[in-house]
Coordinates of C-alpha atoms and ligand atoms in Angstrom, one line a residue:
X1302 CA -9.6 -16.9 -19.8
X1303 CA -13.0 -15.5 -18.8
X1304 CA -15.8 -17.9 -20.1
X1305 CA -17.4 -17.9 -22.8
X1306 CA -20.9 -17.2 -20.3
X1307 CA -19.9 -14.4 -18.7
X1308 CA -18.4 -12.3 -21.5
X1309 CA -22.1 -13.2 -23.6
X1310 CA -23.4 -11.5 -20.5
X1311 CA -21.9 -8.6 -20.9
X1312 CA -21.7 -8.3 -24.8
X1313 CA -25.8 -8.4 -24.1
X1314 CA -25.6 -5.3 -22.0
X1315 CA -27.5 -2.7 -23.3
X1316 CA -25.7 0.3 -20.4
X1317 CA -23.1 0.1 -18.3
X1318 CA -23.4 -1.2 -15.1
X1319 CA -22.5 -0.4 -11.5
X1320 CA -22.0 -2.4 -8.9
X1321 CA -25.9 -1.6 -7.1
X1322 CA -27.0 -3.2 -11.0
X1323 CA -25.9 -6.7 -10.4
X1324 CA -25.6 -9.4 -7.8
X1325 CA -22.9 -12.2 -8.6
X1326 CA -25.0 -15.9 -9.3
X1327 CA -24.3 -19.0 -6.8
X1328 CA -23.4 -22.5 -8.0
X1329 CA -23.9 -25.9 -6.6
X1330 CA -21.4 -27.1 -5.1
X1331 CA -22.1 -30.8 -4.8
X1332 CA -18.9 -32.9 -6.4
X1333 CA -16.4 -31.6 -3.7
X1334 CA -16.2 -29.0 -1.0
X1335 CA -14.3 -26.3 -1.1
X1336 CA -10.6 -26.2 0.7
X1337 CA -10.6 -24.8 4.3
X1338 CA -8.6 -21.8 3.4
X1339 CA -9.2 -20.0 -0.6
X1340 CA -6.3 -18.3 -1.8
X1341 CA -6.8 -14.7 -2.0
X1342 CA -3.3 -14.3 -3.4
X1343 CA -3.2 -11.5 -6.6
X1344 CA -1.3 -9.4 -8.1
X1345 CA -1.2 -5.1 -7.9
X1346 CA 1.0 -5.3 -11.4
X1347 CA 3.0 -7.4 -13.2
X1348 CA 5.8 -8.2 -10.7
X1349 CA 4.5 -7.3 -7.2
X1350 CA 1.9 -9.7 -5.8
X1351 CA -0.6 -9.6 -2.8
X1352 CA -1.6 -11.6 -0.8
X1353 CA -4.7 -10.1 -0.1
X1354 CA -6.6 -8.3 -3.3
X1355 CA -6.5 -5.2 -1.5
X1356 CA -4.4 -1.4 -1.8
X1357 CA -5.1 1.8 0.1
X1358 CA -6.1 4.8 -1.9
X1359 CA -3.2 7.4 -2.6
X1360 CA -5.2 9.9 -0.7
X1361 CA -4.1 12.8 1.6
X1362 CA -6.4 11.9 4.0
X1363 CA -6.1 7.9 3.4
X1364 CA -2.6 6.4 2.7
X1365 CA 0.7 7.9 4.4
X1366 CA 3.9 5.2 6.0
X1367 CA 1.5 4.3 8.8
X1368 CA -1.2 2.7 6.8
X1369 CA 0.8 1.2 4.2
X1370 CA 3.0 -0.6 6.7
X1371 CA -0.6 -1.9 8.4
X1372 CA -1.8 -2.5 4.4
X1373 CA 1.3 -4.4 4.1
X1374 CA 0.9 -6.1 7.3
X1375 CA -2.0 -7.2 6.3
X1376 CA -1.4 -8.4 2.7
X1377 CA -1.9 -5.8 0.3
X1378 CA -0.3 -2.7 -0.4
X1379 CA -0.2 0.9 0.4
X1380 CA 0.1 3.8 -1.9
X1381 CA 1.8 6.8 -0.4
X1382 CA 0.1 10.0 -1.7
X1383 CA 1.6 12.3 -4.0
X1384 CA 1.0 15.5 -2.3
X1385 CA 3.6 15.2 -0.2
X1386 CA 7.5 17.2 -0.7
X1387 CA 9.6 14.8 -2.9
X1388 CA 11.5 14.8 1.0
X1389 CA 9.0 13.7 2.6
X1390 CA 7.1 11.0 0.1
X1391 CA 10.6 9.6 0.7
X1392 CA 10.7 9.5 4.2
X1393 CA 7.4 8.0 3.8
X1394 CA 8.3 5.1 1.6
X1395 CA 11.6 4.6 3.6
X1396 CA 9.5 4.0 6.9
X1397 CA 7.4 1.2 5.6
X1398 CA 10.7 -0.3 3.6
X1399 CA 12.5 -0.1 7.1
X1400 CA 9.6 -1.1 9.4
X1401 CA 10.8 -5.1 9.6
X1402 CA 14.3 -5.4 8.4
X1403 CA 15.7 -8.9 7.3
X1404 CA 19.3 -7.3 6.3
X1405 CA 19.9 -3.9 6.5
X1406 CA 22.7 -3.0 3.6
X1407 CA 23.8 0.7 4.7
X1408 CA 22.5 0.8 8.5
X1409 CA 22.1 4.7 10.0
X1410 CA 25.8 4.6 12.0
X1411 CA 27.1 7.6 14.3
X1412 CA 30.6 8.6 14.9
X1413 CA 31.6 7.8 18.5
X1414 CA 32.8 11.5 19.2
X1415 CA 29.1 12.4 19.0
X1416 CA 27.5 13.8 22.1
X1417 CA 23.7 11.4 23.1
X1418 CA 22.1 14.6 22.4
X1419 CA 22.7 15.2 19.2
X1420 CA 22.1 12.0 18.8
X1421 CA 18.5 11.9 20.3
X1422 CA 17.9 15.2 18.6
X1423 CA 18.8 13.6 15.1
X1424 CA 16.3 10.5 15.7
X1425 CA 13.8 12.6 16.9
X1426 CA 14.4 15.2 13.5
X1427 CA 14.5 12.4 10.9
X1428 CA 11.6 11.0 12.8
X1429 CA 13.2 7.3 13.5
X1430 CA 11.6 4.7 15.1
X1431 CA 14.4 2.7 16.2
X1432 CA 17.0 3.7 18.5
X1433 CA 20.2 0.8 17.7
X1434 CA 23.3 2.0 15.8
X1435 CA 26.2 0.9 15.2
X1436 CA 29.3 3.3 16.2
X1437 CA 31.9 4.4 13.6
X1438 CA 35.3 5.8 14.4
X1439 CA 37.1 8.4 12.9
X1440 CA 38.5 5.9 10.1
X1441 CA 34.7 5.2 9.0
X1442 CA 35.5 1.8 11.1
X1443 CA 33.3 -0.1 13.3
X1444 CA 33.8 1.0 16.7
X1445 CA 30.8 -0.6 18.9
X1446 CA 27.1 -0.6 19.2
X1447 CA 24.5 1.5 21.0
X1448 CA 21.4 0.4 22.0
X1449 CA 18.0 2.0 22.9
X1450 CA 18.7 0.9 26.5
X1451 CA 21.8 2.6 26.7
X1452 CA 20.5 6.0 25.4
X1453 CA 17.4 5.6 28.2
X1454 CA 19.9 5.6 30.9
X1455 CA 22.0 7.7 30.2
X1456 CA 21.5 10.5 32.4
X1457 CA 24.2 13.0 31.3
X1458 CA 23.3 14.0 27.5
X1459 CA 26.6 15.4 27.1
X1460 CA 28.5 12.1 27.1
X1461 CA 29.6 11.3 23.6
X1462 CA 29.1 8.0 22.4
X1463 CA 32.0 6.2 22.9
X1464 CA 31.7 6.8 26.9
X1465 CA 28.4 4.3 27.3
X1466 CA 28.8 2.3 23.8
X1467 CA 29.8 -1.4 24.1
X1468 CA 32.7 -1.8 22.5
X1469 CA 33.3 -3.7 19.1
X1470 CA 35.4 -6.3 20.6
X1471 CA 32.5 -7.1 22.9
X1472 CA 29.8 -7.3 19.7
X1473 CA 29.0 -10.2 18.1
X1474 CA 29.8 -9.7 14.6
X1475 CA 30.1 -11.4 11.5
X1476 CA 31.4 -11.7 7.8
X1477 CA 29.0 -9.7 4.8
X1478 CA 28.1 -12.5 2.9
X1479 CA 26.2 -14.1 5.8
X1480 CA 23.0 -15.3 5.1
X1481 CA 19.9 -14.9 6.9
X1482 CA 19.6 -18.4 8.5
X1483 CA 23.4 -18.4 10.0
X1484 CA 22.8 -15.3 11.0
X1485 CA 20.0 -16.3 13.3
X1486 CA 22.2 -19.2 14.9
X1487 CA 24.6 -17.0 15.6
X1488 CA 22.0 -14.8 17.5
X1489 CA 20.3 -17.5 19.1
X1490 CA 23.8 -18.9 20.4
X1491 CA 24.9 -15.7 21.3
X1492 CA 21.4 -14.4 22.7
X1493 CA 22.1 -11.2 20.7
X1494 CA 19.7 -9.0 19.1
X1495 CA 21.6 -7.2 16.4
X1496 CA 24.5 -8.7 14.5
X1497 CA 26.4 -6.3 12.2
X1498 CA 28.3 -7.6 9.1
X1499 CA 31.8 -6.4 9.1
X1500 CA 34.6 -6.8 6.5
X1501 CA 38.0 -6.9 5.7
X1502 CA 39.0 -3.5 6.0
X1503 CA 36.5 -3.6 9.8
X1504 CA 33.7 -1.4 7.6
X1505 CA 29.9 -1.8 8.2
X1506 CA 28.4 -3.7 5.5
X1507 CA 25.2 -4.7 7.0
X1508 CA 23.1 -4.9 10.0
X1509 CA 20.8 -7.8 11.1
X1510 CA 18.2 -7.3 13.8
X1511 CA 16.7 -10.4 15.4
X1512 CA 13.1 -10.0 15.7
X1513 CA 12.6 -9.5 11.9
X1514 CA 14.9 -12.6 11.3
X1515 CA 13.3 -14.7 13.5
X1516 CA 10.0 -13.5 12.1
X1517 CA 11.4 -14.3 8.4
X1518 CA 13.1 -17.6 9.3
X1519 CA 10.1 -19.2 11.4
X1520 CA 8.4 -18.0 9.2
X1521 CA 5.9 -16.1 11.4
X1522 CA 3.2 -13.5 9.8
X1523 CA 3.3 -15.4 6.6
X1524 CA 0.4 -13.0 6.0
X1525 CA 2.8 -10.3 5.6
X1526 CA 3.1 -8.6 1.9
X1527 CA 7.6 -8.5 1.8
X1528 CA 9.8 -8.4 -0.7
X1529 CA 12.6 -10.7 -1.6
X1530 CA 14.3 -9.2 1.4
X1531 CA 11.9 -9.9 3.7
X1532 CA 10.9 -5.7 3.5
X1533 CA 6.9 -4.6 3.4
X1534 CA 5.9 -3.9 -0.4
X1535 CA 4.9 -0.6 -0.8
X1536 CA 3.9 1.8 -3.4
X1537 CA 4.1 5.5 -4.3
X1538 CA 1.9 8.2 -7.0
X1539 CA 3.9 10.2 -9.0
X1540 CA 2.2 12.9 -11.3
X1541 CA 1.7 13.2 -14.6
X1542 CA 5.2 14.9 -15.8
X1543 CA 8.8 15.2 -15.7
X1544 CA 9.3 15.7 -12.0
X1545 CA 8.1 12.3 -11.5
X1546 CA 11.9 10.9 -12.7
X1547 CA 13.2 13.3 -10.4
X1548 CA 10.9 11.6 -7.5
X1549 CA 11.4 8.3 -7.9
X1550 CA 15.2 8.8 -9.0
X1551 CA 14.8 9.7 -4.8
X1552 CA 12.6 8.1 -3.4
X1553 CA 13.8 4.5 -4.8
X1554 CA 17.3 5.3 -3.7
X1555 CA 20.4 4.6 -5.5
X1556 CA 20.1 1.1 -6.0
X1557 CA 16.8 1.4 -6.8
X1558 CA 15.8 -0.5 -3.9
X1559 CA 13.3 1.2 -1.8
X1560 CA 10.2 1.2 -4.2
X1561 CA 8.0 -1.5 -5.4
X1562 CA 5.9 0.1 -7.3
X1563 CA 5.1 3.9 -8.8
X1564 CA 2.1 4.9 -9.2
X1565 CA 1.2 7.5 -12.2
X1566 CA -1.7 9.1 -10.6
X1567 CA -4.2 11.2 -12.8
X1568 CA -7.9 12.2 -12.8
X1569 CA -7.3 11.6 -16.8
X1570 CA -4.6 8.8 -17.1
X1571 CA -5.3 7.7 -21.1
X1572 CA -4.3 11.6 -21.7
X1573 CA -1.0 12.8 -23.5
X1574 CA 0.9 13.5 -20.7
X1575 CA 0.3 9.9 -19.0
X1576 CA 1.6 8.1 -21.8
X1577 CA 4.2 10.6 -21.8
X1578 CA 5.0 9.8 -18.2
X1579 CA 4.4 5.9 -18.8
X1580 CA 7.3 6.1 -21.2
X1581 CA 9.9 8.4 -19.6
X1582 CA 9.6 6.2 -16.5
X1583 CA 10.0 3.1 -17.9
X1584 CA 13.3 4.7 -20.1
X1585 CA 14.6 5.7 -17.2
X1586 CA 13.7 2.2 -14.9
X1587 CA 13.0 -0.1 -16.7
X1588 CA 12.9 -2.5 -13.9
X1589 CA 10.6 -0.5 -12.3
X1590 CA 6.5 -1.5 -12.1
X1591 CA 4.8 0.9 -12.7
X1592 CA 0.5 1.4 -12.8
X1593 CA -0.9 3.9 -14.3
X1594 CA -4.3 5.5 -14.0
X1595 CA -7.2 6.0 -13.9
X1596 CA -8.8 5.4 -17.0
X1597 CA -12.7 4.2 -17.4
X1598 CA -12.3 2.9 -21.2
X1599 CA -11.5 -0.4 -22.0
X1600 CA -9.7 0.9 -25.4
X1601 CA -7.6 3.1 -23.3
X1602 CA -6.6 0.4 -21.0
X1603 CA -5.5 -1.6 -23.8
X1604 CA -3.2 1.2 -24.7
X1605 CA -1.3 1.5 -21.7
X1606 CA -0.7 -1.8 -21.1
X1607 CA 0.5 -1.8 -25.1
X1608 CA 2.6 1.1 -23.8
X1609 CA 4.5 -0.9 -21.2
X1610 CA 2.1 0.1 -18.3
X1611 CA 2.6 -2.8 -15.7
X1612 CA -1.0 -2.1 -14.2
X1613 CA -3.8 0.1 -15.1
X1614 CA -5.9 1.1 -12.5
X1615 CA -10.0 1.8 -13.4
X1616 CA -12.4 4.8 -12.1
X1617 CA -12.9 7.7 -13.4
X1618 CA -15.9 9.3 -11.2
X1619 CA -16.9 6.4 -8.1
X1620 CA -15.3 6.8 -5.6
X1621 CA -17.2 8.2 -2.1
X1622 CA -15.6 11.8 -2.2
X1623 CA -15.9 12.2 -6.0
X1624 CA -18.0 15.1 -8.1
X1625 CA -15.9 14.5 -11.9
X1626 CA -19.0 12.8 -13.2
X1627 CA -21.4 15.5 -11.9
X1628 CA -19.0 17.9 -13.0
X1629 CA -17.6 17.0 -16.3
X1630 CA -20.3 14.7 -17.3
X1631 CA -17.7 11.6 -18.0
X1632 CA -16.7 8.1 -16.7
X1633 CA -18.3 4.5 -17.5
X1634 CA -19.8 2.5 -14.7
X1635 CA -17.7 0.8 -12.3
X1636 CA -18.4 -3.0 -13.1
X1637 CA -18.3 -2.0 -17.4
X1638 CA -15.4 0.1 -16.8
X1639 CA -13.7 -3.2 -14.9
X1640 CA -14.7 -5.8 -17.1
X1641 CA -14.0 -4.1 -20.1
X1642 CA -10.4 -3.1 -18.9
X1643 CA -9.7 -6.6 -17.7
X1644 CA -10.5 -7.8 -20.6
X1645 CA -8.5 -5.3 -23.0
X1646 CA -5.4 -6.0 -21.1
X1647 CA -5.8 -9.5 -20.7
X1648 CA -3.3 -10.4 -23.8
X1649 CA -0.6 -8.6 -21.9
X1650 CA -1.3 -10.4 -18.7
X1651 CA -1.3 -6.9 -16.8
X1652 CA -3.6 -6.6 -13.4
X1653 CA -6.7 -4.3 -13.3
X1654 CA -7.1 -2.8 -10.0
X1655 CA -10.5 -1.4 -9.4
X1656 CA -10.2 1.9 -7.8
X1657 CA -13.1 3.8 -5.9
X1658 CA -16.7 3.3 -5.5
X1659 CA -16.7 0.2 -2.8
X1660 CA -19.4 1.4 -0.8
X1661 CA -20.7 -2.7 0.5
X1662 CA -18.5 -5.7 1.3
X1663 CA -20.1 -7.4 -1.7
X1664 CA -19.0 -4.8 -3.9
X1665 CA -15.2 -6.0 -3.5
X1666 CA -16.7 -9.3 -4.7
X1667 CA -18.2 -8.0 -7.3
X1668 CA -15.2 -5.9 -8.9
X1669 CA -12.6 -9.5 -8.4
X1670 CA -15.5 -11.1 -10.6
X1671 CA -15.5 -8.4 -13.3
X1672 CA -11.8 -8.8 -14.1
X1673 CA -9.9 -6.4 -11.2
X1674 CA -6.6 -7.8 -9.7
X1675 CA -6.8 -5.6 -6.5
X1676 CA -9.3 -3.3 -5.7
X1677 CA -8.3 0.5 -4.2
X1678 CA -10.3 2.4 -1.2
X1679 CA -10.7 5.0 -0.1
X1680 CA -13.5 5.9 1.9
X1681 CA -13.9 2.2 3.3
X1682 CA -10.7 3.0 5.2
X1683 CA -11.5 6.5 5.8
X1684 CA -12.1 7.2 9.3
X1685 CA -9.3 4.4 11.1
X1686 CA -6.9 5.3 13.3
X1687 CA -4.3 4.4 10.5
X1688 CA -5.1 7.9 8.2
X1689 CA -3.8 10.7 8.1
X1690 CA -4.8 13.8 10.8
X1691 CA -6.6 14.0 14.0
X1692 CA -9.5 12.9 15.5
X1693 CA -12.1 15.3 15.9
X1694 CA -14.8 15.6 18.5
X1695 CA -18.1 17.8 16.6
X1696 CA -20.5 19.6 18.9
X1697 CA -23.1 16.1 19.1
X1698 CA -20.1 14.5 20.8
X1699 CA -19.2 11.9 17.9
X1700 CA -15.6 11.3 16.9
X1701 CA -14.9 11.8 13.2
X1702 CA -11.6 12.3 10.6
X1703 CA -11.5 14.4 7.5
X1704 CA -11.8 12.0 4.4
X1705 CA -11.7 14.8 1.1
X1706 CA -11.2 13.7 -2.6
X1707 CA -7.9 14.7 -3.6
X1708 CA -10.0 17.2 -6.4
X1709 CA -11.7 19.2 -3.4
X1710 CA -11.3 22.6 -3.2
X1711 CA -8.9 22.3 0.1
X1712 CA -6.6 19.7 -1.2
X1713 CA -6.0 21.7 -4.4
X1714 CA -5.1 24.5 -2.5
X1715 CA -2.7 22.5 -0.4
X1716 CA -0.8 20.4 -3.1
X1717 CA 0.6 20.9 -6.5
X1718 CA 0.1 17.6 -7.3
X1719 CA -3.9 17.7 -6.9
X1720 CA -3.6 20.3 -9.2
X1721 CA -1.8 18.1 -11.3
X1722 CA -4.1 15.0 -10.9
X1723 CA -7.1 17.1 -11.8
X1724 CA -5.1 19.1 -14.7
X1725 CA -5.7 22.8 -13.5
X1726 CA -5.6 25.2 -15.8
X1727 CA -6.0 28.8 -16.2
X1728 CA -6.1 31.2 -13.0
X1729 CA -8.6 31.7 -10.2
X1730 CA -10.7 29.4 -8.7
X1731 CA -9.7 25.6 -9.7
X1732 CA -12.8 23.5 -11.1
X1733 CA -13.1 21.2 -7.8
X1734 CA -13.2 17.6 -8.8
X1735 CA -14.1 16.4 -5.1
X1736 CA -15.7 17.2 -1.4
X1737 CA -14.3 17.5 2.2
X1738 CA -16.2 15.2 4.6
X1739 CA -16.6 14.2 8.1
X1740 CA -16.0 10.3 8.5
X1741 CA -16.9 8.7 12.2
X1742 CA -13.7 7.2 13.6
X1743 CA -13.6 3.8 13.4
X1744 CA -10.8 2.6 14.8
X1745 CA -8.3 0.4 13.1
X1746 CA -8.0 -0.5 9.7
X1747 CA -6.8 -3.9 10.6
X1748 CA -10.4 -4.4 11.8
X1749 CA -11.3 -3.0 8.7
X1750 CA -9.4 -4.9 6.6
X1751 CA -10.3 -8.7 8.1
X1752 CA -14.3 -7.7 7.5
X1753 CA -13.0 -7.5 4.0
X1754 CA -11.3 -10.1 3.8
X1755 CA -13.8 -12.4 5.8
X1756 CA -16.6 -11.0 3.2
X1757 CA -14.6 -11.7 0.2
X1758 CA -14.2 -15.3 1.2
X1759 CA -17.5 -15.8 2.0
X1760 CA -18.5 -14.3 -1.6
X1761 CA -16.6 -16.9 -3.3
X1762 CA -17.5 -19.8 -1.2
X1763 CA -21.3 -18.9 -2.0
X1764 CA -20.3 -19.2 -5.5
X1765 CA -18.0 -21.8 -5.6
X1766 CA -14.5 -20.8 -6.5
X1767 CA -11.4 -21.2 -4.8
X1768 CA -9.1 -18.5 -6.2
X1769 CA -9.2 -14.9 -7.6
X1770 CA -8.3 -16.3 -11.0
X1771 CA -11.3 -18.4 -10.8
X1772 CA -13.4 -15.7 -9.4
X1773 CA -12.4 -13.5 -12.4
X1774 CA -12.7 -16.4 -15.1
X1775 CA -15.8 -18.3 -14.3
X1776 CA -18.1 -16.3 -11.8
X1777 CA -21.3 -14.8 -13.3
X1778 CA -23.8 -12.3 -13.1
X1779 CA -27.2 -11.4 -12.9
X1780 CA -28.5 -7.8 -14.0
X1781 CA -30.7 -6.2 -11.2
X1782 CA -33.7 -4.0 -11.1
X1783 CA -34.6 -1.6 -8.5
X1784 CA -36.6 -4.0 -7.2
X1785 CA -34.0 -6.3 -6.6
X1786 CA -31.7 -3.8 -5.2
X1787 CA -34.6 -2.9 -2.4
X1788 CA -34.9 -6.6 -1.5
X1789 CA -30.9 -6.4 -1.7
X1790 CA -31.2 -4.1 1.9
X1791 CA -32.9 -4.5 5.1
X1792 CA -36.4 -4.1 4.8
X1793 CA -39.4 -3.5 6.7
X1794 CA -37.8 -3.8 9.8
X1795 CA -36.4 -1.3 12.0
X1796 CA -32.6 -2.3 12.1
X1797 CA -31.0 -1.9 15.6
X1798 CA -27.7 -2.8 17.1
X1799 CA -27.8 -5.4 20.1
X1800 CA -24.0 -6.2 19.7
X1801 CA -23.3 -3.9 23.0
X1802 CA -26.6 -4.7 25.5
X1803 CA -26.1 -7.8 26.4
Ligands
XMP914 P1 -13.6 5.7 -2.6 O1 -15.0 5.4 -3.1 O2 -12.9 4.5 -2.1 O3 -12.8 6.2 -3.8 O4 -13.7 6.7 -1.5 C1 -11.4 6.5 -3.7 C2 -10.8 6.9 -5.0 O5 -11.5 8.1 -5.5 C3 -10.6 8.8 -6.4 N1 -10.5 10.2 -6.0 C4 -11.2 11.2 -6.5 N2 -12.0 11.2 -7.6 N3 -12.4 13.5 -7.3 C5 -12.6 12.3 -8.0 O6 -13.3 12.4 -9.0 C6 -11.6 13.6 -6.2 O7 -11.5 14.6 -5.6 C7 -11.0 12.3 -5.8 N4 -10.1 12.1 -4.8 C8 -9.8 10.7 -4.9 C9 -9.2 8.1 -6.3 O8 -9.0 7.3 -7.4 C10 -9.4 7.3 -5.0 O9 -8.5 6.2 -5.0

C-alpha cells in the first residue's frame, strides 16, 4: 500500500511530472543497515516474475531471440517485436524457449535413411543452434544419436545417418517419467551428455542435455529469468486485432507452452480495438498473461486491468525515438502517468511496467518509486551488439546501429503491424509517429544491463529500502525546479574521460 505521504505528494501536484521534475528523498538509515544484497525481484504481470525490474522494448531495432535470451539471462525479459511474419516471431520465441533446455518434450529427430547433407542443410535453413539429434527408424522408433562431433567429421556428405550414428543400444537412455535430478546421475555415472527418454513401444518422449541440467540442478546462474522447466521467460507483441489469436495460437505451440507472455502492443492501448483484443485473447487462453498497452491515463489503466489485462504497460509519447506528443498533442508525463496507473490497478494486484523515456540511470529509480513493476527500453539498449542489424561505420569513423521508433516513416513502410500500432488510416503518406536514428555502438547489453542494475541498487540504498515493493510503497519525492535540475548535471567544469590514459 503506497503511504499515506507519498500519495499527499502527488494529490498536491498542480501538473504532471516527468522524471527531469523530481529527485527521489533520502532517509536515515540509523536503526539497522541494509542487507548485503536487496532484492530486485518483480513482476512483468501477474504470473511471470523477474528477477531483475527490467524488459527490452518490442522494437525492430531493439528486441529480437538474441536479446531476449541475454534479457533473460540477465533477469528480466525480452519482448520479441511484432513486425516480424507470424513464421518468423515464432522462430523467434522458439530460440529463446530452446536456448537452455531442462527436458526437451518433442526433441527435432531425423530418420536414419537421411543423407548428412540434408541434414546440415535443414539446420542451417531452420537456423538451429544445436547440432544433437536423436535418429528415428522407419517405425518412428529410436534408432541412435548423432552428435555435432559426428557431423564435423564426416567427410563424405552423402552418408546417411545410420552409417556414422551411434547406435541405440550403445545410448544411454532412460524411462519418460524421469526426473531431472536422476537424470543427472545417470549422466554423471555414465559421463553422457544427452540422455533421451524412451518408452514402451521404443518412441522418443524426451530429450535431456547435460549442461542445462547441471546448470538447473547445481543450481548455477540463479540469475537466470526460467520457467518452471528451467526454459528462459520470454515475451511477444501481438496487434491490436484478430490476427493476434491466429499468432499466438502459433507461436505458443500446441500445448500452449512456448510463450510466457503476449504482449498487446498499440500507440492507443485504452482504444476499442485493445479491449477488443484484451478479451478475445483471454477467451481464447485464458491461461495466458497477457499486458496490454500503452495507455498514459490512470482511469484507462484501471479499465484494463478490470478487463482481465494481466499488465498494463504506461507511455504514450517518452520514449527517445518518439514524435506522438509533438504530433498529436497527447500523453501525460511519465512519473503522473506511472503513479497514477499503479495506483488505479493496485486493487487488482496487476504490475505497471513503465515503458519509454529512461534517458539517466536514476530515472529507472525514479519510475520503481512511482508505482512501475518493470520498466521497458528502448534507446538505453539501443546501440549493443545484442539488437537487431549491422554495425555501421559513418564517414567520421564512429561505429553506430539504427535505433527508429516503430511510428517512423521506414518502419511503417516495412511492417503491417507499425501500421497497426500507430492505427493508419486512409491512403498516402502515413502520419509518422517516430524518427530513424544513428546510436554509437556500444557493445553488449549485458554491460548495459549490470550499470542498471548497479544504479538501481545504489538508488535504493540511498534511500533506504530493501525491496521494489518497498521502493514503490514508502519512497518519496521532491518536486524540482530548473534550478535544481542544472545542479542535477555536471557543472562548471569541463567533463573529460580519463578511464583509458592511464
Ligand atoms: P525509449 O525512450 O526507451 O522508448 O527509447 C522506447 C519506447 O518507445 C515507444 N515507441 C514509440 N513511441 N513513436 C512513439 O510515440 C514511435 O515511433 C515509437 N516506437 C517505439 C515504445 O513504447 C517503446 O517501448
Amino acid at each position: 500500500m503506497v503511504s499515506p505521504e507519498k500519495q499527499a505528494f502527488f494529490e498536491a501536484q498542480d501538473v504532471a511530472l516527468t522524471f527531469d521534475d523530481v529527485r527521489l528523498r533520502t532517509r536515515s538509515g540509523h536503526q539497522a543497515p541494509l542487507p548485503d544484497n536487496l532484492d530486485l525481484a518483480s513482476r512483468f504481470s501477474k504470473n511471470v516474475e523477474l528477477k531483475v525490474p527490467f524488459a527490452s522494448a518490442a522494437m525492430d531495432t531493439v528486441t529480437t531471440s538474441e536479446m531476449a535470451i541475454a534479457m533473460a539471462k540477465l533477469g528480466g525479459i525480452g519482448v520479441i517485436h511484432a513486425g516480424l511474419s507470424v513464421e518468423e516471431q515464432k522462430t523467434e520465441v522458439r530460440r529463446v524457449k530452446h536456448h537452455l533446455n531442462g527436458l526437451i518434450n518433442r526433441p527435432i529427430a531425423f530418420d536414419r535413411r537421411r543423407s548428412l547433407e540434408s541434414i546440415l542443410n535443414e539446420c542451417e535453413d531452420r537456423k538451429l543452434d544445436f547440432r544433437t539429434f536423436p535418429v528415428i527408424d522407419e517405425n518412428n522408433r529410436f534408432a541412435g544419436l548423432i552428435t555435432q562431433n559426428d557431423l564435423d567429421f564426416s567427410e563424405d556428405l552423402q552418408l546417411s545417418v545410420m552409417d556414422i550414428m551411434t547406435p541405440a543400444s550403445e545410448v544411454t537412455t532412460a524411462d519418460p517419467d524421469t526426473k531431472i535430478e536422476e537424470a543427472y546421475s545417470l549422466m554423471m555415472e555414465h559421463k553422457k551428455k544427452t540422455l533421451p527418454l524412451i518408452d514402451d513401444n521404443g518412441e522418443i518422449a524426451g530429450l535431456y542435455i547435460f549442461s542445462d541440467v547441471a546448470r538447473i540442478v547445481r543450481g548455477d546462474e540463479a540469475q537466470f529469468n526460467v520457467d518452471e522447466r528451467g526454459r528462459l521467460r520470454v515475451a511477444a507483441a501481438v496487434p491490436t486485432d484478430a490476427e493476434a489469436c491466429d499468432r499466438i495460437e502459433e507461436i505458443r505451440g500446441d500445448d500452449g507452452e512456448f510463450l510466457d507472455v503476449a504482449v498487446i502492443d498499440s500507440a492507443d492501448g485504452d482504444s476499442y480495438y485493445a479491449f477488443q483484443t484484451l478479451e478475445l485473447i483471454k477467451e481464447n487462453f485464458p491461461d495466458l498473461d497477457v499486458v496490454v498497452g500503452n495507455v498514459s491515463e490512470g482511469a484507462s489503466a484501471g479499465e484494463l486491468a478490470a478487463a482481465g489485462a494481466d499488465g498494463v504497460k504506461v507511455g504514450q509519447g517518452p520514449g527517445s525515438i518518439c514524435t506522438t506528443r509533438t504530433e498529436t498533442g497527447i500523453g501525460t508525463p511519465q512519473v503522473t502517468a506511472v503513479y497514477e496507473s499503479a495506483r488505479a490497478v493496485e486493487k487488482y494486484d496487476v504490475p505497471i511496467i513503465a515503458d519509454g523515456g529512461i534517458r539517466n540511470h536514476g530515472d529507472l529509480s525514479l519510475a520503481i518509486a512511482a508505482g512501475a513493476s518493470a520498466i521497458m527500453m528502448g534507446g538505453m539498449l539501443s546501440g549493443s551488439k545484442e539488437t537487431p542489424g549491422d554495425i555501421l561505420v559513418l564517414d567520421n569513423g564512429s561505429r553506430v546501429k539504427m535505433y527508429r521508433g516503430m511510428g517512423s516513416p521506414s518502419a511503417m513502410k516495412a511492417s503491417a503491424a507499425s501500421r497497426k500500432r500507430y492505427d493508419v488510416k486512409g491512403t498516402g503518406e502515413p502520419l509518422a509517429e517516430g524518427v530513424e536514428s544513428y546510436v554509437p555502438y556500444k557493445g553488449s547489453v549485458v554491460d548495459i544491463v549490470d550499470m542498471c542494475v548497479k544504479a538501481l541498487e545504489k538508488s535504493m540504498r540511498y534511500v533506504k529500502v530493501d525491496s521494489i515493493e518497498q521502493h514503490q510503497n514508502e519512497t518519496l519525492f521532491n518536486r524540482i525546479t530548473n534550478a535544481g535540475l542544472i545542479e542535477s548535471h555536471p557543472h562548471d567544469v569541463q567533463v573529460v574521460s580519463l578511464k583509458d590514459k592511464d
